[in-house]
Amino acid sequence: MIIAILRILARRLLAIIPVFVVVTILVFGALRILPVDPAQMSLPPSATIEQVEAKREAMGLNRPIWEQYTIWAKGAVAGDLGESSQYRMSTAAVVLDRLPATIELVICALVFAVGVGVGGGLLVFSARDTVLETVGLVVISAVMALPDFLLALLFILVLGVLMPIFPVNGRLEPGMQVPTQTGFLLIDALLTGDFRAFFSALHYIALPVMALGLAFSPTIMRVLHASLVNTYQQSYILQARLRGLSGREILFGQALKNAMLPVVILVGTQFGGLFGGTLLVEMIFSFPGLGNLMVKAMQTSDLSVIMAISLIYCATTLLFNSLADALAYLLNPRLRNG
Amino acid sequence: MKLAAMTGGALLVRPDFAFAGEIDNLAIAWTTDTATWDPNQRLSPDPQTILKMVFDQPIDQTSDLKLTSGVLSDWALAEDAMSMRVTLRDDVTFSDGTKLTTEDFRYTFFERLNKGEELDLAVGFGTVSDIEILSPTEAVMHFAKPFPIVAQWLSFSASYIVSKAYAEKVGPEGMKTSPMGSGPYVLKEYKRDSRIVLVRRDDYWGELPLIKRITIEIIPDPTARLAALESGTVDLATELSIRDIKRLQQGDAFNAVTNPIARIIYVTIRADGVFADRNIRLAAHHAIDKSLLSKAFFGGDAVTIDQPTIPGMPGFLPDFHFDFDDAKAKELLAASGFGPDNPVSLDFATTNGQFPGDYDIARAIVTMWEKVGIKANLKVITESQWYELNASAKLPPASLFVWENGTGDPELFAGNMFDADLPFATYRTPEVTAMIKPLLSEPDNDKRIKGYEAFNKFLIEEGAMIPLLQAIQTIGYRKGIELKPWANGLIRPHAITS
């Protein structure tokens, strides 16, 4: 079975490549259509028209767009994503410096969202056919209507200002430092055995994780609830009841495994959305990740950085879609046998 | 008597008593990180507060932008403004303990620029043809053409002295990430776009600031900056909304100030197209009620301006005004065949979020213009697009723009705004060029300032631009600290006391 899953995964990953290439062409083309001149951006504001023209020539911007794309693509394959006009540094270095923070945030938010989503879905389902189920579904709908950035502002107001339980910006207590090993603060703190720093990092990441995760969890609750309702109409559940299994045994031993399948696919397909949600949440919490960098890059028309981050978002979405497929394959025997 | 004895005793047992009033740590919520730690690389105003804590400038400025000695104890511009003799203090050291000498001064303002590094410092000092070293503390700057405001430039953005030995050791890339200056603070901790921790150098050559440690939290969102202040995460937050400043002023927990700074908000005008008609240009200016803009978007705290400069700066004419007069605007438009029923149409560009209230101010102007017979089609662009459109002569006839001038000299207002050789000029006519070119190289300061006074008046009477407001910086800070704001918008550690 493992070989079959690996084969599925490999097939999916291979299928990603042409999609990814098409996306790079689209993003590159879109950024070149914008009325922004990367040459002008990379020079001092007082640069003369001649200086800008010389820079444009040096950057290859006067060549046909397909030629520019080829130059960029060759560089990208070799790990050279160009130079950031804002930082006047290698774009790869600027982006890779922020990437671990965002991955850490998104994974924590995903764990939080799945925990709250599955827990909430089970809770609402266990109250089925009662008034509590209706109340639960209304609450889920209400939370679904709140976008992540609004939740972020609400959390800052309630848990940061009115009841200052959590810090509202940054990743770590001032004065506290963790030697960088992986770039993932929580992991680095554990690797160095600095538990004070670990808990400080958890404390600081709590509000962004809650804002990002809570915006995603109602969808998981609804899907799980609907899936469980559907599963309970299957004949094998009736048979399990007739065999005298308890409600808990039926739920956790029989129904949940099958009902989780749509949730797994949902999480996989929506992961890209969660990644995209970091854009505003990171800015609001001054979290030094890709989202924050992307907002700044857009404000300053730092095209090479916008391009690099767009591709990371794209690659992440495609990758997690493939992983969701593989997981669905693992969980669903009908897919395996078919 | 008893009190005096007790104090004397305290001094004997606690030698640090003399530093009473020191602040152990001050946390500041700041809007944006420095893009680079190379202090010569960027002219943008926002990071200057951060850079000035780590690096020193040859000449300093008082809170009202008058020049005062910094690393230079003396400077004397030649009569023809083709050279300037400078004297450096002999007690300035970098944080690595090495002495700052004229070698470092020459390296910063001449050698680095000649090496072809992409430094914004070249904007001001590109005309330096050599720096002749006479001794470790004496040097003469030579210029390829008259440079009458070299002293102002030596106190302006990006003009920080770097260590030649250190710069050669770490190279251009190292300069961007590992700062080492002669300023009062050293970088202790840095997480890009998140936090900067600076620790005071107790061996600093100048007057020691009272704050031992400064933590700068980079918080781009104004709501989050306010939350950080109110939750006690920071002691001071800048660029809060005017509404929040008013609210803080009404409460007891915080101090809040609005600080008029050397930044103006204005409407650029093109000399061609629809604005080739002087009547329409002047009508567009007469139609704008600037007091209403100030009241609506800055709580009335932003000073209205009628000249391309700010009150108190050289070149400012206290008695010159341009009135809001919509009847006059209609009259001028009617003379050119337009009116509310037959409006003149034009495109009007604005940024959205580049500076507080930009888009809303532009919308208000559109409404004011519409009343007199100017139908403006509002287009949102970014700042970088503005430069691109202007360079390709595609900028709309009018655009809302903001201009910063921390030098305290009119050259960086009207001088740069209308110099056709620079990418900022939108109103390009032979008459303007003929007036401005002599001013840029005029060595006689009094004559130069008089020239700018006349030039400013000419620009407004010709309708070459529409000055609107002097921008304000908003600052909220906790009770228990005192702050003296600087007219260039910098937060200076020396200006914060407990």
Short mmCIF file of C-alpha atoms in Angstrom, two decimals, chain A:
data_model
loop_
_atom_site.label_atom_id
_atom_site.label_comp_id
_atom_site.label_asym_id
_atom_site.label_seq_id
_atom_site.Cartn_x
_atom_site.Cartn_y
_atom_site.Cartn_z
CA MET A 1 0.00 0.00 0.00
CA ILE A 2 2.86 2.34 0.82
CA ILE A 3 4.28 1.84 -2.66
CA ALA A 4 0.88 2.65 -4.12
CA ILE A 5 0.65 5.83 -2.07
CA LEU A 6 4.16 6.83 -3.04
CA ARG A 7 3.26 6.21 -6.66
CA ILE A 8 0.17 8.41 -6.29
CA LEU A 9 2.23 11.09 -4.60
CA ALA A 10 4.94 10.96 -7.25
CA ARG A 11 2.34 11.14 -10.01
CA ARG A 12 0.71 14.14 -8.36
CA LEU A 13 4.03 15.88 -7.83
CA LEU A 14 4.96 15.34 -11.45
CA ALA A 15 1.61 16.82 -12.46
CA ILE A 16 2.44 19.89 -10.36
CA ILE A 17 5.44 20.80 -12.51
CA PRO A 18 3.59 21.92 -15.68
CA VAL A 19 0.97 23.73 -13.55
CA PHE A 20 3.75 25.47 -11.68
CA VAL A 21 5.46 26.52 -14.91
CA VAL A 22 2.19 27.95 -16.23
CA VAL A 23 1.72 29.88 -12.98
CA THR A 24 5.24 31.33 -13.19
CA ILE A 25 4.49 32.52 -16.74
CA LEU A 26 1.20 34.08 -15.65
CA VAL A 27 2.66 35.81 -12.58
CA PHE A 28 5.72 37.00 -14.49
CA GLY A 29 3.52 38.36 -17.29
CA ALA A 30 1.12 40.05 -14.87
CA LEU A 31 3.96 41.77 -13.02
CA ARG A 32 5.51 42.98 -16.25
CA ILE A 33 2.17 44.45 -17.38
CA LEU A 34 2.02 46.61 -14.23
CA PRO A 35 3.03 50.21 -14.89
CA VAL A 36 6.02 49.87 -12.58
CA ASP A 37 9.63 50.09 -13.61
CA PRO A 38 11.93 47.76 -11.61
CA ALA A 39 14.93 49.73 -12.87
CA GLN A 40 13.55 52.99 -11.45
CA MET A 41 12.75 51.23 -8.18
CA SER A 42 16.27 49.93 -7.74
CA LEU A 43 17.88 53.35 -8.17
CA PRO A 44 17.94 56.42 -5.91
CA PRO A 45 14.87 58.66 -6.34
CA SER A 46 16.88 61.38 -8.06
CA ALA A 47 18.25 59.08 -10.77
CA THR A 48 18.16 60.75 -14.15
CA ILE A 49 16.25 59.31 -17.10
CA GLU A 50 19.59 58.24 -18.66
CA GLN A 51 20.62 56.40 -15.49
CA VAL A 52 17.27 54.62 -15.37
CA GLU A 53 17.61 53.65 -19.03
CA ALA A 54 21.12 52.27 -18.44
CA LYS A 55 19.85 50.25 -15.49
CA ARG A 56 16.92 48.98 -17.55
CA GLU A 57 19.35 47.79 -20.20
CA ALA A 58 21.55 46.13 -17.58
CA MET A 59 18.53 44.36 -16.08
CA GLY A 60 17.44 43.12 -19.50
CA LEU A 61 14.12 44.96 -19.30
CA ASN A 62 14.37 46.20 -22.88
CA ARG A 63 14.39 42.66 -24.23
CA PRO A 64 11.22 40.83 -25.33
CA ILE A 65 9.17 39.53 -22.42
CA TRP A 66 9.71 35.86 -23.31
CA GLU A 67 13.47 36.46 -23.25
CA GLN A 68 13.17 38.17 -19.86
CA TYR A 69 11.17 35.19 -18.61
CA THR A 70 13.78 32.74 -19.88
CA ILE A 71 16.53 34.66 -18.08
CA TRP A 72 14.47 34.72 -14.90
CA ALA A 73 13.56 31.01 -15.15
CA LYS A 74 17.19 29.97 -15.70
CA GLY A 75 18.22 31.99 -12.67
CA ALA A 76 15.35 30.62 -10.58
CA VAL A 77 16.29 27.02 -11.36
CA ALA A 78 19.80 27.85 -10.14
CA GLY A 79 18.37 29.44 -6.98
CA ASP A 80 18.82 33.02 -8.15
CA LEU A 81 15.50 34.88 -7.87
CA GLY A 82 16.97 38.26 -8.69
CA GLU A 83 17.63 41.24 -6.44
CA SER A 84 15.08 42.91 -4.20
CA SER A 85 14.76 46.57 -5.20
CA GLN A 86 13.62 47.49 -1.70
CA TYR A 87 16.42 45.76 0.21
CA ARG A 88 19.02 45.76 -2.58
CA MET A 89 19.83 42.21 -1.53
CA SER A 90 19.31 38.77 -3.02
CA THR A 91 15.57 38.07 -3.18
CA ALA A 92 16.14 34.44 -2.24
CA ALA A 93 17.93 35.51 0.95
CA VAL A 94 15.21 38.01 1.87
CA VAL A 95 12.40 35.50 1.29
CA LEU A 96 14.08 32.49 2.89
CA ASP A 97 14.77 34.56 6.00
CA ARG A 98 11.00 34.99 6.51
CA LEU A 99 9.75 31.61 5.28
CA PRO A 100 10.24 29.57 8.49
CA ALA A 101 8.21 32.08 10.57
CA THR A 102 5.25 31.78 8.22
CA ILE A 103 5.45 27.99 7.98
CA GLU A 104 5.56 27.82 11.77
CA LEU A 105 2.55 30.12 12.05
CA VAL A 106 0.53 28.26 9.44
CA ILE A 107 1.27 24.81 10.86
CA CYS A 108 0.35 25.95 14.38
CA ALA A 109 -2.82 27.55 12.99
CA LEU A 110 -3.63 24.37 11.11
CA VAL A 111 -3.21 22.24 14.22
CA PHE A 112 -5.36 24.71 16.15
CA ALA A 113 -8.00 24.84 13.41
CA VAL A 114 -8.19 21.06 13.07
CA GLY A 115 -8.31 20.64 16.86
CA VAL A 116 -11.06 23.21 17.32
CA GLY A 117 -12.82 22.19 14.10
CA VAL A 118 -12.93 18.46 14.81
CA GLY A 119 -13.72 19.01 18.50
CA GLY A 120 -16.46 21.50 17.67
CA GLY A 121 -17.86 19.31 14.88
CA LEU A 122 -18.08 16.32 17.21
CA LEU A 123 -19.65 18.42 19.94
CA VAL A 124 -22.36 19.79 17.65
CA PHE A 125 -22.98 16.34 16.18
CA SER A 126 -23.26 14.77 19.63
CA ALA A 127 -26.01 17.30 20.38
CA ARG A 128 -27.91 16.33 17.22
CA ASP A 129 -31.68 16.63 17.18
CA THR A 130 -31.58 18.99 20.16
CA VAL A 131 -31.81 22.75 20.40
CA LEU A 132 -28.08 22.81 21.19
CA GLU A 133 -27.30 21.54 17.69
CA THR A 134 -29.20 24.48 16.20
CA VAL A 135 -27.44 26.91 18.54
CA GLY A 136 -24.09 25.34 17.65
CA LEU A 137 -24.72 25.64 13.92
CA VAL A 138 -25.76 29.29 14.30
CA VAL A 139 -22.58 30.04 16.25
CA ILE A 140 -20.50 28.26 13.58
CA SER A 141 -22.17 30.36 10.87
CA ALA A 142 -21.53 33.54 12.85
CA VAL A 143 -17.81 32.74 13.30
CA MET A 144 -17.57 31.79 9.62
CA ALA A 145 -18.74 35.28 8.73
CA LEU A 146 -15.75 36.81 10.54
CA PRO A 147 -12.64 37.08 8.36
CA ASP A 148 -9.25 36.34 9.90
CA PHE A 149 -8.11 39.98 9.98
CA LEU A 150 -11.24 41.01 11.88
CA LEU A 151 -10.69 38.20 14.37
CA ALA A 152 -7.11 39.43 14.70
CA LEU A 153 -8.26 42.94 15.59
CA LEU A 154 -10.89 41.57 18.01
CA PHE A 155 -8.32 39.39 19.74
CA ILE A 156 -5.95 42.32 20.05
CA LEU A 157 -8.70 44.41 21.61
CA VAL A 158 -10.00 41.74 24.00
CA LEU A 159 -6.97 39.59 24.83
CA GLY A 160 -4.25 42.17 24.22
CA VAL A 161 -5.67 45.44 25.55
CA LEU A 162 -8.77 44.93 27.73
CA MET A 163 -7.41 41.74 29.30
CA PRO A 164 -3.70 41.84 28.48
CA ILE A 165 -3.16 38.08 28.51
CA PHE A 166 -1.25 37.73 25.26
CA PRO A 167 1.35 40.00 23.61
CA VAL A 168 0.12 41.70 20.45
CA ASN A 169 3.28 41.86 18.35
CA GLY A 170 6.55 40.09 17.67
CA ARG A 171 7.68 36.49 18.14
CA LEU A 172 9.61 36.52 21.40
CA GLU A 173 10.01 38.48 24.61
CA PRO A 174 12.41 41.43 24.26
CA GLY A 175 15.92 40.50 25.32
CA MET A 176 15.34 36.81 24.76
CA GLN A 177 17.29 35.23 21.94
CA VAL A 178 17.34 31.75 20.48
CA PRO A 179 20.32 30.67 18.35
CA THR A 180 19.05 29.99 14.83
CA GLN A 181 19.37 26.39 13.77
CA THR A 182 16.32 25.63 11.67
CA GLY A 183 14.72 29.08 11.62
CA PHE A 184 11.62 27.65 13.29
CA LEU A 185 11.61 29.42 16.63
CA LEU A 186 9.66 26.79 18.56
CA ILE A 187 11.87 23.98 17.27
CA ASP A 188 15.07 25.96 17.82
CA ALA A 189 14.05 26.73 21.39
CA LEU A 190 13.47 23.02 22.03
CA LEU A 191 16.71 22.02 20.32
CA THR A 192 18.67 24.37 22.55
CA GLY A 193 16.72 23.18 25.60
CA ASP A 194 15.56 26.71 26.35
CA PHE A 195 12.05 26.04 27.63
CA ARG A 196 11.57 29.61 28.80
CA ALA A 197 12.09 30.77 25.24
CA PHE A 198 9.82 27.99 23.97
CA PHE A 199 6.94 29.08 26.17
CA SER A 200 7.62 32.72 25.36
CA ALA A 201 7.43 31.90 21.64
CA LEU A 202 4.18 30.00 22.23
CA HIS A 203 2.82 32.96 24.18
CA TYR A 204 3.70 35.35 21.36
CA ILE A 205 2.38 33.17 18.55
CA ALA A 206 -0.91 32.46 20.35
CA LEU A 207 -2.99 35.39 19.05
CA PRO A 208 -1.97 35.13 15.36
CA VAL A 209 -2.55 31.36 15.52
CA MET A 210 -5.97 31.84 17.09
CA ALA A 211 -6.96 34.48 14.55
CA LEU A 212 -5.83 32.44 11.58
CA GLY A 213 -6.99 29.09 12.96
CA LEU A 214 -10.36 30.21 14.24
CA ALA A 215 -11.25 31.65 10.86
CA PHE A 216 -10.67 28.22 9.31
CA SER A 217 -12.15 25.96 11.99
CA PRO A 218 -15.92 26.65 11.42
CA THR A 219 -15.64 25.22 7.91
CA ILE A 220 -14.09 22.06 9.33
CA MET A 221 -16.89 21.87 11.94
CA ARG A 222 -19.61 22.17 9.33
CA VAL A 223 -18.05 19.67 6.96
CA LEU A 224 -17.42 17.17 9.72
CA HIS A 225 -20.92 17.61 11.10
CA ALA A 226 -22.53 17.13 7.67
CA SER A 227 -20.25 14.20 6.93
CA LEU A 228 -21.14 12.51 10.21
CA VAL A 229 -24.86 13.03 9.60
CA ASN A 230 -24.42 11.42 6.19
CA THR A 231 -22.31 8.55 7.58
CA TYR A 232 -24.86 7.77 10.25
CA GLN A 233 -27.38 7.08 7.52
CA GLN A 234 -25.22 4.27 6.16
CA SER A 235 -26.29 0.69 6.75
CA TYR A 236 -23.06 -0.33 8.50
CA ILE A 237 -23.84 2.12 11.29
CA LEU A 238 -27.27 0.53 11.72
CA GLN A 239 -25.61 -2.87 11.77
CA ALA A 240 -23.17 -1.69 14.38
CA ARG A 241 -26.06 -0.51 16.50
CA LEU A 242 -27.74 -3.85 16.08
CA ARG A 243 -24.50 -5.54 17.15
CA GLY A 244 -24.90 -3.66 20.41
CA LEU A 245 -21.93 -1.30 20.07
CA SER A 246 -22.12 1.77 22.27
CA GLY A 247 -22.61 5.25 20.82
CA ARG A 248 -18.99 6.14 21.60
CA GLU A 249 -17.71 2.94 19.94
CA ILE A 250 -19.79 3.61 16.83
CA LEU A 251 -18.66 7.24 16.61
CA PHE A 252 -14.97 6.77 17.19
CA GLY A 253 -14.57 3.18 16.00
CA GLN A 254 -16.74 3.18 12.89
CA ALA A 255 -18.12 6.51 11.74
CA LEU A 256 -15.40 9.05 12.38
CA LYS A 257 -12.78 7.38 10.19
CA ASN A 258 -15.04 7.61 7.15
CA ALA A 259 -16.51 10.96 8.07
CA MET A 260 -13.02 12.46 8.30
CA LEU A 261 -12.35 11.87 4.61
CA PRO A 262 -14.04 15.11 3.40
CA VAL A 263 -12.31 16.95 6.24
CA VAL A 264 -8.91 15.71 5.10
CA ILE A 265 -9.63 16.80 1.52
CA LEU A 266 -10.94 20.15 2.77
CA VAL A 267 -7.84 20.79 4.87
CA GLY A 268 -5.59 19.88 1.94
CA THR A 269 -7.39 22.03 -0.59
CA GLN A 270 -7.92 24.96 1.76
CA PHE A 271 -4.39 25.01 3.12
CA GLY A 272 -3.40 27.50 0.44
CA GLY A 273 -6.13 29.81 1.75
CA LEU A 274 -4.71 29.51 5.24
CA PHE A 275 -1.28 30.40 3.87
CA GLY A 276 -2.78 33.38 2.04
CA GLY A 277 -4.49 34.47 5.27
CA THR A 278 -1.09 35.22 6.75
CA LEU A 279 -0.93 38.31 4.56
CA LEU A 280 -3.08 40.51 6.77
CA VAL A 281 -2.74 38.60 10.02
CA GLU A 282 1.05 38.88 9.96
CA MET A 283 0.83 42.58 9.23
CA ILE A 284 -1.62 43.21 12.06
CA PHE A 285 0.50 41.28 14.58
CA SER A 286 3.82 42.55 13.14
CA PHE A 287 4.78 38.93 12.68
CA PRO A 288 7.99 38.83 10.64
CA GLY A 289 6.93 36.33 8.00
CA LEU A 290 6.17 36.13 4.31
CA GLY A 291 2.76 37.80 4.58
CA ASN A 292 4.24 40.88 6.18
CA LEU A 293 6.99 40.91 3.56
CA MET A 294 4.48 40.52 0.73
CA VAL A 295 2.42 43.52 1.92
CA LYS A 296 5.57 45.61 2.10
CA ALA A 297 6.74 44.36 -1.30
CA MET A 298 3.40 45.33 -2.83
CA GLN A 299 3.57 48.78 -1.25
CA THR A 300 7.03 49.34 -2.68
CA SER A 301 6.47 47.45 -5.97
CA ASP A 302 9.34 45.09 -5.17
CA LEU A 303 8.55 42.84 -8.12
CA SER A 304 11.12 40.09 -7.59
CA VAL A 305 9.94 39.61 -4.00
CA ILE A 306 6.26 39.61 -5.06
CA MET A 307 7.10 37.01 -7.70
CA ALA A 308 9.00 34.79 -5.26
CA ILE A 309 6.31 34.87 -2.58
CA SER A 310 3.52 34.31 -5.11
CA LEU A 311 5.32 31.20 -6.27
CA ILE A 312 5.77 29.95 -2.72
CA TYR A 313 2.03 30.39 -2.13
CA CYS A 314 1.31 28.57 -5.37
CA ALA A 315 3.74 25.73 -4.67
CA THR A 316 2.34 25.29 -1.17
CA THR A 317 -1.23 25.08 -2.45
CA LEU A 318 -0.32 22.54 -5.12
CA LEU A 319 1.79 20.51 -2.72
CA PHE A 320 -0.90 20.29 -0.07
CA ASN A 321 -3.53 19.39 -2.64
CA SER A 322 -1.34 16.46 -3.63
CA LEU A 323 -0.77 15.47 -0.02
CA ALA A 324 -4.52 15.58 0.58
CA ASP A 325 -5.02 13.28 -2.39
CA ALA A 326 -2.47 10.86 -1.03
CA LEU A 327 -4.05 10.96 2.41
CA ALA A 328 -7.51 10.41 0.97
CA TYR A 329 -6.09 7.41 -0.83
CA LEU A 330 -4.70 6.13 2.41
CA LEU A 331 -7.98 6.57 4.27
CA ASN A 332 -10.40 5.38 1.61
CA PRO A 333 -10.14 1.71 0.66
CA ARG A 334 -12.49 2.22 -2.28
CA LEU A 335 -9.95 4.58 -3.89
CA ARG A 336 -7.17 2.07 -3.31
CA ASN A 337 -9.12 -0.85 -4.72
CA GLY A 338 -10.49 1.18 -7.60
#
